[in-house]
Coordinates of C-alpha atoms and ligand atoms in Angstrom, one line a residue:
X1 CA 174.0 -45.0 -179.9
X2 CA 174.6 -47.0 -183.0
X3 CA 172.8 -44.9 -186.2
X4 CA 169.4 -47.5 -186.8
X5 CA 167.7 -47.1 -190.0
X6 CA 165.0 -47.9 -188.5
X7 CA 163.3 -47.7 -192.1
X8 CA 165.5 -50.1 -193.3
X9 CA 164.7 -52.9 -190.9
X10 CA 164.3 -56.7 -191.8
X11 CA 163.2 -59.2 -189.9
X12 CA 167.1 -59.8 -188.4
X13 CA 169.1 -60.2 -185.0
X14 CA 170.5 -57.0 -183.8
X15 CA 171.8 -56.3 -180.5
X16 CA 170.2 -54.8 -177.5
X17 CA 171.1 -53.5 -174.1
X18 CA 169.5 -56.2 -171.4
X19 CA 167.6 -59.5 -171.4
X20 CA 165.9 -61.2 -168.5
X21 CA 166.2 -64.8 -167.0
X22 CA 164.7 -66.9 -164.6
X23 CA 165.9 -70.3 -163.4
X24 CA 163.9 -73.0 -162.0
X25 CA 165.7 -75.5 -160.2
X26 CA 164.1 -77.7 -156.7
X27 CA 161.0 -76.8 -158.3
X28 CA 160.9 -73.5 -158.2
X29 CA 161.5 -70.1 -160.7
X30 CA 163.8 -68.0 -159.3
X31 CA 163.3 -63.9 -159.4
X32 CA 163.9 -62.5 -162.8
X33 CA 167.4 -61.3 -163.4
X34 CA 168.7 -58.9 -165.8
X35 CA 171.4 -60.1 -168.1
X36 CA 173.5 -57.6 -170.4
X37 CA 175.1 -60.5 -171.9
X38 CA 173.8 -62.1 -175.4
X39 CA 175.4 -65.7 -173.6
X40 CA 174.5 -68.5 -171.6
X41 CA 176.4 -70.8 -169.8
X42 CA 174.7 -74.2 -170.2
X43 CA 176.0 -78.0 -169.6
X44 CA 177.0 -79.9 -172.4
X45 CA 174.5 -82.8 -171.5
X46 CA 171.7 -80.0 -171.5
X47 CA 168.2 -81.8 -172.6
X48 CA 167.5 -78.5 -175.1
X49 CA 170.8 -79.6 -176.9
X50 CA 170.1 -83.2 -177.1
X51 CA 166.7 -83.5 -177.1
X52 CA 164.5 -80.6 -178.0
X53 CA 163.3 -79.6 -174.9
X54 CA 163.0 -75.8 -176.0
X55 CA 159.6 -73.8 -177.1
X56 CA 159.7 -70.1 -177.7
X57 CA 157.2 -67.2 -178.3
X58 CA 157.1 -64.0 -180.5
X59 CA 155.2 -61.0 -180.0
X60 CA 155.5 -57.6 -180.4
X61 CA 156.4 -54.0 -178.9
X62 CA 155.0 -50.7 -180.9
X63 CA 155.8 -47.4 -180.4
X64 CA 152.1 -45.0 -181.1
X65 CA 151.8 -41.4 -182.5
X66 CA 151.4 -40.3 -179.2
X67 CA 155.0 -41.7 -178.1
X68 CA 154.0 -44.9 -175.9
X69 CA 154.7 -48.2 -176.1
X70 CA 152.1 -50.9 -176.4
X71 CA 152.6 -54.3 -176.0
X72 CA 150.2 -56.8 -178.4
X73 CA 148.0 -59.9 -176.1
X74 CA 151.2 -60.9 -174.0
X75 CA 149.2 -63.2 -172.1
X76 CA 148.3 -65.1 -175.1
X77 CA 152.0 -66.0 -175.2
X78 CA 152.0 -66.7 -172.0
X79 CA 149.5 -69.0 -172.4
X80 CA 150.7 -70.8 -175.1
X81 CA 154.3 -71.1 -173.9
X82 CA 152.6 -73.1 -170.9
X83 CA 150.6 -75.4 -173.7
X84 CA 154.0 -75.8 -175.4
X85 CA 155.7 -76.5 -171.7
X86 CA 152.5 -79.2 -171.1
X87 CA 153.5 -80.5 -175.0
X88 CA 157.1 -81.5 -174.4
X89 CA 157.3 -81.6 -170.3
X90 CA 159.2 -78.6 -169.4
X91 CA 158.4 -76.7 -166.3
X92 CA 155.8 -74.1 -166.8
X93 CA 156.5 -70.5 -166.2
X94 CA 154.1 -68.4 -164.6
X95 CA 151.7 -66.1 -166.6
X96 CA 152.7 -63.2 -164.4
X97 CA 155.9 -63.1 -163.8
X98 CA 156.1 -63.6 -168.1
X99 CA 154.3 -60.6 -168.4
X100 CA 156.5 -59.0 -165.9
X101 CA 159.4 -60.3 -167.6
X102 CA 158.2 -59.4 -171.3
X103 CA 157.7 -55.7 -169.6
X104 CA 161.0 -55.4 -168.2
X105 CA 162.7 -56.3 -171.2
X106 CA 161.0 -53.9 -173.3
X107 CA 161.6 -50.7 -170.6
X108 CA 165.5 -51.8 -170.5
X109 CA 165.5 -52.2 -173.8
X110 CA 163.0 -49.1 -175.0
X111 CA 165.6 -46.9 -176.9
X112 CA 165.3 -49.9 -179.5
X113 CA 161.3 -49.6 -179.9
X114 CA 161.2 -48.1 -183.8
X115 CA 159.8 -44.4 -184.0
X116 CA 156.0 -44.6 -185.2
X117 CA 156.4 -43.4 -188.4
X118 CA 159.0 -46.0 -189.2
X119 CA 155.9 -48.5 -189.2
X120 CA 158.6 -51.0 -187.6
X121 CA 158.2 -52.4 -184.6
X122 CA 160.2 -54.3 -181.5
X123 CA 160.3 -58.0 -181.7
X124 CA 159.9 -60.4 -178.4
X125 CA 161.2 -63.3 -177.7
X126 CA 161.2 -65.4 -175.0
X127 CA 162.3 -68.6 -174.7
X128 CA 162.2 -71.6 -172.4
X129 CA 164.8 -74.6 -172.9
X130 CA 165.7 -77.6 -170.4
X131 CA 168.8 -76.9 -168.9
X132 CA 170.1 -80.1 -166.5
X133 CA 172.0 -82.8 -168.0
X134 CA 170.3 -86.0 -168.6
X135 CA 171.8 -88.6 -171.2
X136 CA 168.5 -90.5 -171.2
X137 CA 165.8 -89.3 -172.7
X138 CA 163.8 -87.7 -169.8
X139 CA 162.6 -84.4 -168.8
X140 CA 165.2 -82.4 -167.5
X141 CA 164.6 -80.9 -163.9
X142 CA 166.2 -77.6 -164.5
X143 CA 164.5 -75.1 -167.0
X144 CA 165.9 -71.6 -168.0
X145 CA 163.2 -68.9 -169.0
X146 CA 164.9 -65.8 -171.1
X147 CA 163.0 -62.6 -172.6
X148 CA 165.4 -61.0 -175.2
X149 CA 163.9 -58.2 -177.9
X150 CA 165.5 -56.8 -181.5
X151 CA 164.0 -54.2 -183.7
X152 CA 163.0 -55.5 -187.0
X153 CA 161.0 -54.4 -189.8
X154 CA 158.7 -56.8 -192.4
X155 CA 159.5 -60.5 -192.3
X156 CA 159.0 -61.2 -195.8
X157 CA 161.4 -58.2 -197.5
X158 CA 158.2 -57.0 -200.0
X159 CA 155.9 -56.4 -196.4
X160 CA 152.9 -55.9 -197.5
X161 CA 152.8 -56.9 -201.0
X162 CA 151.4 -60.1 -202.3
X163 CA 154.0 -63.1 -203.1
X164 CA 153.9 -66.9 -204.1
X165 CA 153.6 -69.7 -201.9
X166 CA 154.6 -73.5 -202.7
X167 CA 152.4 -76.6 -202.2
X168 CA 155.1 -79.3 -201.6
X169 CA 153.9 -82.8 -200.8
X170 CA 157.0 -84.8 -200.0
X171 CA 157.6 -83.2 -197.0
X172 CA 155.5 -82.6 -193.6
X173 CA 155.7 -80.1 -190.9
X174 CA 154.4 -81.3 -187.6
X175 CA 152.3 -84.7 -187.5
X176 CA 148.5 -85.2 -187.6
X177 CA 149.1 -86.3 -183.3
X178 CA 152.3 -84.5 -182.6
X179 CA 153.7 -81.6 -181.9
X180 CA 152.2 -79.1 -184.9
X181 CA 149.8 -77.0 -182.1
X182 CA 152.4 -76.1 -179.7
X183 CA 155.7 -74.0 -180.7
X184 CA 158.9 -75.7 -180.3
X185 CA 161.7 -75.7 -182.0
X186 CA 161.6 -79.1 -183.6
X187 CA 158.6 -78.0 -185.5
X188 CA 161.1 -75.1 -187.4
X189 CA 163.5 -77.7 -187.5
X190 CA 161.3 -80.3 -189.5
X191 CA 160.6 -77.0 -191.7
X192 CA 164.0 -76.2 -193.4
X193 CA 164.7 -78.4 -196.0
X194 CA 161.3 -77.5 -197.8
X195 CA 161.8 -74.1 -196.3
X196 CA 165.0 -73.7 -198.1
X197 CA 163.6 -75.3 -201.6
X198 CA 160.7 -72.9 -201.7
X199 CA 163.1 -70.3 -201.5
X200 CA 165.3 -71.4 -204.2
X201 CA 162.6 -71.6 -206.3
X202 CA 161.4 -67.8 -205.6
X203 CA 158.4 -68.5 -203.4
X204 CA 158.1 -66.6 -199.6
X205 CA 157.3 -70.0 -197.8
X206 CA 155.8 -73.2 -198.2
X207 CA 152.0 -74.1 -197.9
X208 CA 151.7 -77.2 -196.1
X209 CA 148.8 -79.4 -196.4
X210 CA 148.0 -82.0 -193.5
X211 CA 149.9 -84.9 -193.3
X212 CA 148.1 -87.5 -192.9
X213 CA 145.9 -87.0 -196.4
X214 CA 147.4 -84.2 -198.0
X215 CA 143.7 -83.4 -198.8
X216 CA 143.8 -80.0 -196.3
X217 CA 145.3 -76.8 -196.1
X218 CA 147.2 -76.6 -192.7
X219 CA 149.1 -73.4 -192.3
X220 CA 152.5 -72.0 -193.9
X221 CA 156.2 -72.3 -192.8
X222 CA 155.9 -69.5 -190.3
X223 CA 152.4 -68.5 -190.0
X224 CA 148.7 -69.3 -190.6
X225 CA 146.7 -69.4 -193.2
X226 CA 143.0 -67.6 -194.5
X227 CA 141.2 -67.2 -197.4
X228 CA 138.6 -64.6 -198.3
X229 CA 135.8 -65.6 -200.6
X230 CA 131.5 -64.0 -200.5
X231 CA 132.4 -61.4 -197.6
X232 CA 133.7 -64.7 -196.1
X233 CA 137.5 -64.9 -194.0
X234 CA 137.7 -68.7 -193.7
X235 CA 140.6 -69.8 -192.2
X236 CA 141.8 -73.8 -191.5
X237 CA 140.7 -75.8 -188.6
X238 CA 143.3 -78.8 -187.7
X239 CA 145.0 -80.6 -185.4
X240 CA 148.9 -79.8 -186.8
X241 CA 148.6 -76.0 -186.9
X242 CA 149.4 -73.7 -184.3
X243 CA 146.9 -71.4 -182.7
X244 CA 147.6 -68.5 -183.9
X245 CA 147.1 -65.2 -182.0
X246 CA 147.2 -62.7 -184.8
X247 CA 144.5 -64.7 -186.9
X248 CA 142.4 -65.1 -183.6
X249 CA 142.7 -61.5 -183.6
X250 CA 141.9 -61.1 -186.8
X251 CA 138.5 -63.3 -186.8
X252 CA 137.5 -60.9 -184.6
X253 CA 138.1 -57.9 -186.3
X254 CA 136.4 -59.6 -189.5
X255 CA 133.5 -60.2 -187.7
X256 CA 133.3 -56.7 -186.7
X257 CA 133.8 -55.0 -190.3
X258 CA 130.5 -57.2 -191.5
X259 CA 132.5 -61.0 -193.0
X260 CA 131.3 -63.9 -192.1
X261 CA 134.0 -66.4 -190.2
X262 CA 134.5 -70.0 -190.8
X263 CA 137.3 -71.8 -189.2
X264 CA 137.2 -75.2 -190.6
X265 CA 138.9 -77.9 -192.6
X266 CA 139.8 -76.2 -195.7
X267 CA 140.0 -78.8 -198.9
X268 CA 143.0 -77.8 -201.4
X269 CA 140.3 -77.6 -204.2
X270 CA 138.8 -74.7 -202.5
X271 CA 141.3 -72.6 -202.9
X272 CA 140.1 -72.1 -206.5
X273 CA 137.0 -70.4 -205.1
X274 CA 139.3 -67.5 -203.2
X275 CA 139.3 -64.3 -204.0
X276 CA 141.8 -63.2 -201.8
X277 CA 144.6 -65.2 -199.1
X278 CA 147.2 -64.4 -196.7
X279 CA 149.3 -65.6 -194.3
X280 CA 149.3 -64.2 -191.1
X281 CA 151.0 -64.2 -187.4
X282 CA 153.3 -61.9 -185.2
X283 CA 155.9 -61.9 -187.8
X284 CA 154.5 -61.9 -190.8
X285 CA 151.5 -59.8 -190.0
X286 CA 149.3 -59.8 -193.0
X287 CA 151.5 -61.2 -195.8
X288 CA 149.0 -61.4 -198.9
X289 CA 149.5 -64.1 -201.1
X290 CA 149.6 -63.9 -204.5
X291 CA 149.6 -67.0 -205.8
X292 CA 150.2 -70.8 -204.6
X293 CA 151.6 -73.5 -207.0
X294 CA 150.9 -77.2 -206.1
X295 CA 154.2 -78.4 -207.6
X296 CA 154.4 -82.1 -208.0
X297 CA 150.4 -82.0 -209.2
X298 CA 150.8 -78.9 -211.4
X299 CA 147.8 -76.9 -210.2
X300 CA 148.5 -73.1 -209.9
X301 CA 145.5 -70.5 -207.4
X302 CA 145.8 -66.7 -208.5
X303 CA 144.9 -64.3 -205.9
X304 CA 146.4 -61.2 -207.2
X305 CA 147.6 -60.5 -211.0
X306 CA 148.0 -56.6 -210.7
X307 CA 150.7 -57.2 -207.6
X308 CA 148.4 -55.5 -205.2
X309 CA 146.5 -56.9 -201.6
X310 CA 142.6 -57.6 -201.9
X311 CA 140.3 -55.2 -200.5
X312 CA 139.4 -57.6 -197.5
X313 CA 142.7 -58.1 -196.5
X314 CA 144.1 -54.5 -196.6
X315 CA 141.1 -53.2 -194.9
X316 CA 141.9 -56.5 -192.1
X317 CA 146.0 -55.3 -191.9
X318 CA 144.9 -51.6 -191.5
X319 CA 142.6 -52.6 -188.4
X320 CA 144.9 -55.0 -186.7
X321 CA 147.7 -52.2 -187.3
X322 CA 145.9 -49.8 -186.2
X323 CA 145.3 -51.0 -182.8
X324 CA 148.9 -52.3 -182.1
X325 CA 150.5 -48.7 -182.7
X326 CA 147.2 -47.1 -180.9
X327 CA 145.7 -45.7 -183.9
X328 CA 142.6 -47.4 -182.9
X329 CA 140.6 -47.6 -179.7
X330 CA 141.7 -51.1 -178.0
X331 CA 138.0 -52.0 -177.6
X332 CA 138.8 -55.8 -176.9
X333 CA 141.7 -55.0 -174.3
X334 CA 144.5 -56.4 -176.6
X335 CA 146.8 -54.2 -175.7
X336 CA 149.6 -53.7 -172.5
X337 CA 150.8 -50.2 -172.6
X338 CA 154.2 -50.0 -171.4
Ligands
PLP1 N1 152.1 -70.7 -187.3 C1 153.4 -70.9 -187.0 C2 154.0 -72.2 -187.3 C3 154.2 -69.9 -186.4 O1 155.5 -70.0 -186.1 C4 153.6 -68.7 -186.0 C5 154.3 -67.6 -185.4 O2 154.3 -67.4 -184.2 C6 152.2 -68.5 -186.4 C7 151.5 -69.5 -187.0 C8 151.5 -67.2 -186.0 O3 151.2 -67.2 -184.7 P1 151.0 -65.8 -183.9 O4 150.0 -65.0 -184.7 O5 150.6 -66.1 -182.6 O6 152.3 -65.1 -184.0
COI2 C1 156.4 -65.2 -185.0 O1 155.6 -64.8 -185.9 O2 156.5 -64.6 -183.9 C2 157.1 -66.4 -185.3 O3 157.6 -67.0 -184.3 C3 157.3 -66.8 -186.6 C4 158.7 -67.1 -187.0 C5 159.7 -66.0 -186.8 C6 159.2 -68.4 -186.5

């Protein structure tokens, strides 16, 4: 096998043995099929090309202490992949046979789950696109399902170490009515030009606010959003963000180390009042954020000056780890051990 520095990770492509399809066609999925190809044939007038008919999911695979593999809320993503199916009128694929998919892939695939000590861990992704050709815009009525996995290590390259994030008003993410709660790929899409600027200017991702009154924090680029303030995790409410597991998770676990949980409409303002903020989600985990410049209003929020996490949100990283790589009793039944 190829050497991995398994250490050395980002959050990049690299090959793997097998991934697993499932084709619906006549109205029906067809049994799960393992692929060792990274390719798919599909038709030129294919509704994902032309028309976004495409959502996708991320979770994660960790290998514990004790040598097994736990899988992180699959049926979460399950779930939501159906919502995002509901959002954009694909075919919906079973919660089942996703988990049974999403387990297959990592067992084929399980030479490329990252040691424990490595504190990587295997990324998930399935994906759902429309696959029949339609030159009007319509639903297709054939869908392809596909679970492929790669190793990867922090998705911002400091992991957990605070970093800036942008405020920029002249562009939006999703739309106060459209598609901003479910995940699909027109929502990354909309993302890239600011995504790209707030790069170029040194910042890990931008902050957006809502669009319709750029008045309320929404969530970042990739991932949500919370602040920390009076033993407080307070974390936006609103209808352009998207549900995110890992912050579900981690209201939870706030409530259960003694905080307080508001999720809410959160003004811009208030993020003067924070002592800590992060982003979080599957990829990002806990990314602390260190500080967030409003750019065209010149207003600047500090969170960290000494370049290290708050309190709150290392004690919140350590917990969530902890469970994932089975450090932790799994009181809440989070996790699918492989
Ligand atoms: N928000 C957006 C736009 C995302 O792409 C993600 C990543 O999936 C998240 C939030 C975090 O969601 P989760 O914690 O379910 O990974
Ligand atoms: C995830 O956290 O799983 C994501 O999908 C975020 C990003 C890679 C799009």
């Amino acid at each position: 096998m190829e050497n991995i520095n398994w250490s050395d990770l980002t959050f990049g492509y690299l090959k793997t043995d097998y991934n697993v399809r499932s084709y619906y066609k006549n109205g029906q999925w067809s049994e799960l099929e393992v692929s060792d190809s990274e390719f798919i044939p599909i038709h030129i007038a294919a509704t994902c090309l032309h028309y976004g008919q495409e959502a996708f999911e991320g979770l994660k695979a960790f290998k514990g202490r004790d040598g097994k593999i736990r899988i992180f809320r699959m049926r979460e993503n399950a779930l939501r992949m159906q919502a995002s199916s509901r959002g954009i009128l694909m075919a919906e694929f079973p919660v089942e046979i996703f988990e049974k998919a999403v387990l297959e892939a990592v067992k084929r695939n399980e030479r490329f789950v990252p040691p424990y000590e490595s504190g990587a861990s295997l990324y998930i992704r399935p994906l759902l696109i429309g696959t029949s050709a339609q030159v009007g815009v319509k639903p297709a009525a054939e869908y392809l399902f596909l679970v492929f996995v790669t190793p990867v290590g922090p998705y911002f390259k400091t992991g957990f170490k605070p970093t800036p994030y942008v405020i920029i008003r002249s562009f939006d993410r999703a739309a106060p009515q459209g598609t901003g709660t479910i995940k699909v790929g027109g929502n990354y899409a909309a993302s890239l030009v600011a995504g790209e600027m707030a790069h170029e200017k040194g910042y890990s991702a931008v902050l957006y606010l809502d669009s319709k009154e750029k008045k309320y924090i929404d969530e970042c680029g990739p991932a949500n959003f919370f602040g920390i303030r009076d033993n407080t995790y307070i974390t936006p409410a609103s209808n352009s963000i998207l549900p995110s597991i890992t912050n579900k998770s981690l209201m939870v676990l706030a409530e259960e180390i003694g905080l307080k949980v508001e999720k809410r409409p959160v003004p811009e303002e208030e993020l003067a009042t924070f002592e800590e903020a992060g982003a979080c989600g599957t990829a990002a985990v806990i990314s602390p954020v260190s500080r967030i410049d409003d750019l065209e209003e010149n207003k600047s929020y500090v969170f960290s000056k000494d370049g290290t996490p708050g309190p709150v949100s290392e004690k919140l990283y350590n917990k969530l780890r902890a469970i994932q790589y089975g450090d932790e009793e799994d009181k809440y039944g989070w996790v699918t051990i492989v």
